[in-house]
Short mmCIF file of C-alpha atoms in Angstrom, two decimals:
data_model
loop_
_atom_site.label_atom_id
_atom_site.label_comp_id
_atom_site.label_asym_id
_atom_site.label_seq_id
_atom_site.Cartn_x
_atom_site.Cartn_y
_atom_site.Cartn_z
CA MET A 1 -2.48 -2.50 -13.95
CA GLN A 2 -5.19 -4.86 -15.25
CA ALA A 3 -3.01 -7.69 -16.49
CA ILE A 4 -1.68 -8.23 -13.03
CA CYS A 5 -4.95 -7.98 -10.91
CA ASN A 6 -5.75 -11.86 -11.56
CA LYS A 7 -1.96 -13.22 -10.34
CA PHE A 8 -0.46 -13.31 -7.10
CA LEU A 9 2.49 -14.77 -6.20
CA PHE A 10 3.52 -14.76 -2.79
CA SER A 11 5.42 -17.15 0.05
CA LEU A 12 4.31 -17.38 3.14
CA TYR A 13 6.56 -17.92 6.30
CA PRO A 14 4.63 -18.17 9.72
CA THR A 15 6.74 -16.99 12.52
CA THR A 16 6.71 -18.91 15.73
CA THR A 17 6.93 -16.80 19.16
CA THR A 18 7.75 -18.20 22.34
CA LYS A 19 6.81 -16.77 26.02
CA SER A 20 10.37 -15.76 26.71
CA ASN A 21 10.58 -13.97 23.31
CA ILE A 22 7.44 -11.81 24.13
CA MET A 23 8.92 -11.00 27.46
CA SER A 24 11.87 -10.11 25.81
CA ALA A 25 9.86 -7.77 23.69
CA TYR A 26 8.20 -6.37 26.58
CA ASN A 27 11.73 -5.46 28.15
CA GLN A 28 12.72 -4.11 25.18
CA SER A 29 9.77 -1.77 23.98
CA PRO A 30 10.00 1.40 26.26
CA GLY A 31 6.43 3.15 26.72
CA PHE A 32 4.32 -0.01 25.19
CA ASN A 33 1.81 -2.17 27.29
CA ARG A 34 1.58 -4.60 24.68
CA PRO A 35 4.52 -4.50 21.76
CA ARG A 36 3.38 -5.58 18.76
CA LEU A 37 5.50 -8.98 17.16
CA VAL A 38 5.80 -10.08 13.54
CA THR A 39 3.20 -13.01 13.16
CA LYS A 40 3.57 -13.64 9.38
CA GLU A 41 6.15 -12.99 6.80
CA PHE A 42 5.87 -12.82 3.05
CA LEU A 43 8.36 -12.75 0.53
CA ALA A 44 7.50 -11.48 -2.86
CA THR A 45 9.42 -12.54 -6.04
CA PRO A 46 9.60 -10.77 -9.07
CA GLN A 47 7.14 -11.38 -12.13
CA SER A 48 6.70 -9.64 -15.30
CA GLU A 49 3.22 -8.30 -15.47
CA GLY A 50 1.36 -5.56 -17.35
CA ASP A 51 3.36 -4.09 -20.72
CA GLY A 52 6.80 -4.52 -19.48
CA ALA A 53 6.77 -4.33 -16.11
CA VAL A 54 8.31 -6.14 -13.02
CA VAL A 55 6.26 -6.38 -10.21
CA ARG A 56 6.43 -7.64 -6.76
CA SER A 57 2.99 -8.25 -5.27
CA ASN A 58 2.04 -9.22 -1.96
CA MET A 59 -1.63 -9.98 -1.04
CA LEU A 60 -3.03 -8.45 2.23
CA LYS A 61 -6.88 -9.47 1.60
CA PHE A 62 -6.76 -10.92 4.75
CA LEU A 63 -5.49 -7.96 6.61
CA ASP A 64 -8.62 -5.93 6.60
CA PRO A 65 -8.73 -3.11 5.44
CA PHE A 66 -5.73 -3.71 3.33
CA LEU A 67 -6.05 -5.74 -0.09
CA MET A 68 -2.64 -5.43 -2.07
CA LEU A 69 0.70 -3.94 -2.00
CA TYR A 70 2.54 -3.86 -5.35
CA ASP A 71 6.57 -2.96 -6.00
CA PHE A 72 6.67 -2.14 -9.51
CA SER A 73 9.59 -1.11 -11.48
CA VAL A 74 8.96 -0.31 -15.41
CA THR A 75 10.81 1.20 -18.27
CA PRO A 76 9.69 2.74 -21.53
CA PRO A 77 7.79 1.67 -23.52
CA GLY A 78 6.01 -0.60 -21.04
CA GLY A 79 3.61 0.48 -18.52
CA PHE A 80 0.19 -0.21 -17.51
CA PRO A 81 -2.24 0.90 -20.25
CA ASP A 82 -6.22 1.62 -19.80
CA HIS A 83 -7.92 -0.66 -17.24
CA PRO A 84 -10.92 -0.31 -15.04
CA HIS A 85 -11.07 -0.34 -11.08
CA ARG A 86 -14.23 -0.10 -8.74
CA GLY A 87 -14.67 -0.29 -4.93
CA PHE A 88 -11.24 0.75 -3.25
CA GLU A 89 -8.47 3.15 -2.94
CA THR A 90 -5.02 3.44 -4.44
CA VAL A 91 -2.04 4.84 -2.66
CA THR A 92 0.89 5.34 -5.33
CA TYR A 93 4.15 6.32 -3.90
CA MET A 94 6.89 6.94 -6.15
CA LEU A 95 10.28 5.45 -5.14
CA GLN A 96 12.25 6.56 -8.46
CA GLY A 97 11.21 8.28 -11.65
CA GLY A 98 7.95 9.26 -12.43
CA ILE A 99 4.32 8.09 -13.22
CA THR A 100 2.35 9.68 -15.93
CA TYR A 101 -1.53 8.55 -15.39
CA GLN A 102 -4.88 10.00 -17.19
CA ASP A 103 -8.41 8.85 -16.76
CA PHE A 104 -11.50 8.65 -18.36
CA ALA A 105 -12.96 12.12 -16.58
CA GLY A 106 -9.99 14.00 -17.99
CA HIS A 107 -7.74 14.18 -14.92
CA LYS A 108 -4.11 13.92 -16.10
CA GLY A 109 -0.74 14.47 -14.25
CA THR A 110 2.62 13.04 -13.56
CA ILE A 111 3.97 12.22 -10.05
CA HIS A 112 7.69 12.12 -9.43
CA THR A 113 10.14 10.61 -6.86
CA GLY A 114 8.86 11.17 -3.26
CA ASP A 115 5.27 12.14 -4.58
CA VAL A 116 1.84 10.41 -3.52
CA GLN A 117 -1.38 10.20 -5.39
CA TRP A 118 -4.28 9.19 -3.35
CA MET A 119 -7.03 7.89 -5.62
CA THR A 120 -10.46 7.06 -4.57
CA VAL A 121 -11.96 4.68 -7.24
CA GLY A 122 -15.22 4.58 -6.02
CA ARG A 123 -18.00 3.75 -8.46
CA GLY A 124 -15.42 3.24 -11.23
CA ILE A 125 -12.64 4.80 -13.26
CA VAL A 126 -10.76 3.59 -16.10
CA HIS A 127 -7.29 5.08 -16.41
CA SER A 128 -3.60 4.60 -17.67
CA GLU A 129 -0.52 4.55 -15.96
CA MET A 130 2.75 4.85 -17.73
CA PRO A 131 6.68 5.75 -17.12
CA ALA A 132 7.21 9.50 -17.42
CA GLY A 133 10.77 9.26 -19.54
CA GLU A 134 13.42 6.95 -19.94
CA GLY A 135 15.07 4.83 -17.34
CA THR A 136 13.66 3.07 -14.53
CA HIS A 137 10.66 4.21 -12.78
CA ARG A 138 9.80 2.43 -9.33
CA SER A 139 6.74 2.91 -7.16
CA LEU A 140 4.40 1.37 -4.28
CA GLN A 141 1.23 0.82 -4.78
CA LEU A 142 -1.18 -0.29 -1.91
CA TRP A 143 -4.87 -1.10 -2.27
CA ILE A 144 -7.40 0.17 0.51
CA ASN A 145 -10.59 -1.39 0.47
CA LEU A 146 -13.91 1.25 0.87
CA SER A 147 -16.60 0.63 3.28
CA SER A 148 -20.10 -0.46 1.46
CA GLU A 149 -21.20 3.13 1.92
CA ASP A 150 -18.49 4.59 0.00
CA LYS A 151 -17.80 1.85 -2.71
CA MET A 152 -20.10 3.96 -5.21
CA ILE A 153 -18.99 7.16 -4.67
CA GLU A 154 -17.71 9.29 -7.18
CA PRO A 155 -14.07 9.22 -8.20
CA SER A 156 -11.40 11.82 -6.51
CA TYR A 157 -7.96 12.42 -5.92
CA GLN A 158 -5.38 13.67 -3.30
CA GLU A 159 -1.87 14.51 -4.54
CA LEU A 160 1.16 15.08 -2.13
CA LEU A 161 4.05 16.70 -3.65
CA SER A 162 7.23 15.19 -2.15
CA ASP A 163 8.05 18.57 -0.66
CA ASP A 164 4.82 18.87 0.90
CA ILE A 165 5.13 15.40 2.80
CA PRO A 166 5.65 16.42 6.40
CA ARG A 167 8.78 15.01 7.94
CA ALA A 168 9.95 14.19 11.46
CA GLU A 169 13.71 13.64 12.13
CA LYS A 170 15.25 12.62 15.41
CA ASP A 171 18.48 10.65 16.59
CA GLY A 172 19.04 9.05 13.59
CA VAL A 173 15.74 8.45 12.21
CA GLU A 174 13.61 10.08 9.54
CA ALA A 175 9.88 9.80 9.16
CA ARG A 176 7.98 10.86 6.09
CA VAL A 177 4.36 10.91 7.28
CA ILE A 178 2.19 10.39 4.29
CA ALA A 179 -0.73 9.62 6.67
CA GLY A 180 -1.29 9.54 10.44
CA GLU A 181 0.99 11.08 12.65
CA SER A 182 4.73 10.17 13.84
CA MET A 183 7.10 11.78 16.39
CA GLY A 184 4.57 14.61 16.75
CA VAL A 185 4.11 15.32 13.29
CA LYS A 186 0.83 15.01 11.58
CA SER A 187 -0.09 14.62 7.80
CA PRO A 188 -2.68 16.79 6.18
CA VAL A 189 -4.07 13.84 3.96
CA TYR A 190 -7.74 12.97 4.35
CA THR A 191 -8.62 9.16 4.41
CA ARG A 192 -12.12 7.70 4.53
CA THR A 193 -10.86 4.61 6.18
CA PRO A 194 -8.55 5.72 9.05
CA ILE A 195 -4.85 4.79 8.16
CA MET A 196 -1.48 5.23 9.06
CA TYR A 197 1.32 5.42 6.05
CA LEU A 198 4.74 6.10 7.09
CA ASP A 199 8.35 5.92 5.18
CA PHE A 200 11.01 5.30 7.72
CA THR A 201 14.93 5.60 7.28
CA LEU A 202 16.88 4.56 9.80
CA LYS A 203 20.82 5.30 10.18
CA PRO A 204 22.97 2.42 11.32
CA ARG A 205 22.72 1.42 14.97
CA ALA A 206 19.46 3.74 15.28
CA GLN A 207 16.14 2.54 16.70
CA VAL A 208 12.70 3.85 16.55
CA HIS A 209 9.38 3.00 18.93
CA GLN A 210 6.14 3.89 17.13
CA SER A 211 2.68 3.74 18.64
CA ILE A 212 -0.20 2.09 16.74
CA PRO A 213 -3.82 2.15 17.83
CA GLU A 214 -4.51 -1.35 19.27
CA SER A 215 -7.66 -1.99 17.40
CA TRP A 216 -5.69 -1.33 13.85
CA SER A 217 -4.25 -4.22 11.24
CA ALA A 218 -0.58 -3.33 10.82
CA PHE A 219 2.29 -4.30 8.42
CA VAL A 220 5.98 -3.40 7.62
CA TYR A 221 7.33 -3.63 3.98
CA ILE A 222 11.23 -3.26 3.81
CA ILE A 223 12.22 -1.13 0.62
CA GLU A 224 16.07 -1.54 1.56
CA GLY A 225 18.28 -2.76 4.23
CA GLU A 226 17.75 -5.19 6.96
CA GLY A 227 16.14 -4.70 10.68
CA ALA A 228 14.88 -6.39 13.80
CA PHE A 229 11.29 -5.60 13.94
CA GLY A 230 9.25 -6.23 17.33
CA LEU A 231 12.28 -8.47 18.92
CA LEU A 232 15.60 -7.66 19.00
CA ASN A 233 17.10 -10.63 17.95
CA SER A 234 15.07 -10.92 14.87
CA GLN A 235 16.06 -9.85 11.33
CA ALA A 236 14.08 -9.32 8.11
CA THR A 237 15.35 -7.97 4.88
CA ALA A 238 14.13 -6.37 1.58
CA HIS A 239 11.15 -7.25 -0.32
CA HIS A 240 9.29 -8.73 2.69
CA VAL A 241 6.33 -7.83 4.02
CA LEU A 242 5.69 -8.43 7.90
CA VAL A 243 2.54 -8.77 9.31
CA LEU A 244 2.24 -7.41 13.02
CA GLY A 245 0.11 -8.99 15.88
CA SER A 246 -1.83 -7.02 17.96
CA GLY A 247 -0.69 -4.39 20.43
CA ASP A 248 -0.02 -0.85 21.14
CA GLY A 249 3.37 -0.17 19.32
CA LEU A 250 6.33 -1.33 17.37
CA SER A 251 9.82 -1.25 18.39
CA LEU A 252 12.60 -1.88 15.64
CA TRP A 253 16.17 -1.49 15.21
CA ASN A 254 18.94 -1.27 12.48
CA ARG A 255 21.74 -3.12 13.72
CA SER A 256 23.47 -3.23 10.58
CA SER A 257 26.26 -0.92 9.04
CA LYS A 258 23.76 0.34 6.11
CA PRO A 259 20.54 2.42 6.02
CA LEU A 260 17.20 0.86 6.59
CA ARG A 261 13.98 1.81 4.79
CA PHE A 262 10.84 0.55 5.23
CA ILE A 263 6.92 1.09 5.02
CA LEU A 264 4.91 1.01 8.00
CA ALA A 265 1.18 0.79 7.31
CA ALA A 266 -1.73 0.53 9.72
CA GLY A 267 -5.41 1.00 9.17
CA GLN A 268 -8.80 0.39 11.13
CA PRO A 269 -10.72 -2.71 10.11
CA ILE A 270 -14.07 -2.24 8.13
CA ASN A 271 -14.93 -5.63 9.07
CA GLU A 272 -17.30 -6.27 6.10
CA PRO A 273 -17.06 -9.07 3.60
CA VAL A 274 -14.42 -8.68 0.76
CA VAL A 275 -15.39 -10.53 -2.84
CA GLN A 276 -12.54 -9.34 -5.16
CA HIS A 277 -12.61 -9.95 -8.99
CA GLY A 278 -9.19 -8.60 -10.49
CA PRO A 279 -9.47 -4.67 -10.42
CA PHE A 280 -13.10 -5.07 -9.01
CA VAL A 281 -13.70 -5.36 -4.94
CA MET A 282 -17.30 -5.56 -3.95
CA ASN A 283 -18.90 -7.07 -0.70
CA THR A 284 -20.80 -9.82 -2.42
CA GLN A 285 -20.68 -12.20 -5.90
CA ALA A 286 -23.65 -10.55 -6.92
CA GLU A 287 -22.35 -6.84 -6.87
CA ILE A 288 -19.13 -8.49 -8.72
CA GLU A 289 -21.44 -9.56 -11.51
CA GLN A 290 -23.24 -6.12 -11.80
CA THR A 291 -19.76 -4.39 -11.96
CA ILE A 292 -18.55 -6.66 -14.96
CA GLU A 293 -22.05 -5.88 -16.53
CA ASP A 294 -21.50 -2.19 -15.85
CA TYR A 295 -18.15 -2.03 -17.23
CA ARG A 296 -18.94 -4.24 -20.16
CA ASN A 297 -21.96 -1.96 -21.03
CA CYS A 298 -20.33 1.17 -20.09
CA LYS A 299 -23.07 1.96 -17.53
CA ASN A 300 -23.51 3.09 -13.83
CA GLY A 301 -20.16 5.03 -13.50
CA PHE A 302 -18.35 3.64 -16.98
CA GLU A 303 -20.39 5.52 -19.10
CA MET A 304 -17.11 7.62 -20.56
CA ALA A 305 -15.68 4.41 -21.12
CA LYS A 306 -17.20 3.67 -24.27
CA TYR A 307 -15.06 6.11 -26.40
CA TRP A 308 -12.17 7.03 -24.14
CA ARG A 309 -8.52 5.97 -25.07
CA SER A 310 -5.68 7.66 -23.25
CA GLN A 311 -3.22 9.19 -25.13
#
């Protein structure tokens, strides 16, 4: 995914709220003292990136601890050949098809529809991500920052197969709990930065009210359908990121005749400087320059990059 790391294309549409709207949200959000409202809205347009991939990217660098969200579709022989990372985590969630990955430390595998790979990049990794088989393969990949004390740890992986992801279902609402908790169901995934990552599907006319820790940053990404988020009279459609304001929970409604599917992500801010150079995310420009030198000279975590090539 190196080719897409230096190019970000998005549109920003600030959403204004009035006192009457806020009071309306209070009345429509049972159990929440301070319901969260949408404060910003991003629409990601598709672009050709990587090697034959179509990517919708949303820059979330201002939404600590998040950095980027990619929604990518790829067909063979395209994909994301060998590329490096340092200083953050990636969460790859397969929506359709499969992705085969391998890295210079000998890790190799394939994740399929509904599976999750949570990769802690740490001090450095060089890897490839290529489609597993024919047809179109679609995935979401969320980049999450690491604190300064964790940026140079050894890389590690957590994989969660689709059948092992906890699920909750009630009144036309299904939640797949990738990280955090929803509807009384908790995920077993360990996150260095406290994170909530939920995949909701709402049947027509269904609604849900999800608690979120007040101090956390939060956003929604709509995969398909349309819904009202925060305010009953609002409406947002697929491929939008909705940045949420402060509060203790989010209320949302599917008022349409078709299913609504979206990701709700929230995380505890790290509150540290962020300096990003493509696939490298550190705290200072000096650390970025050191990372570039380390990668070019195959040292300080990138030693195996000197001779390794993916197969």
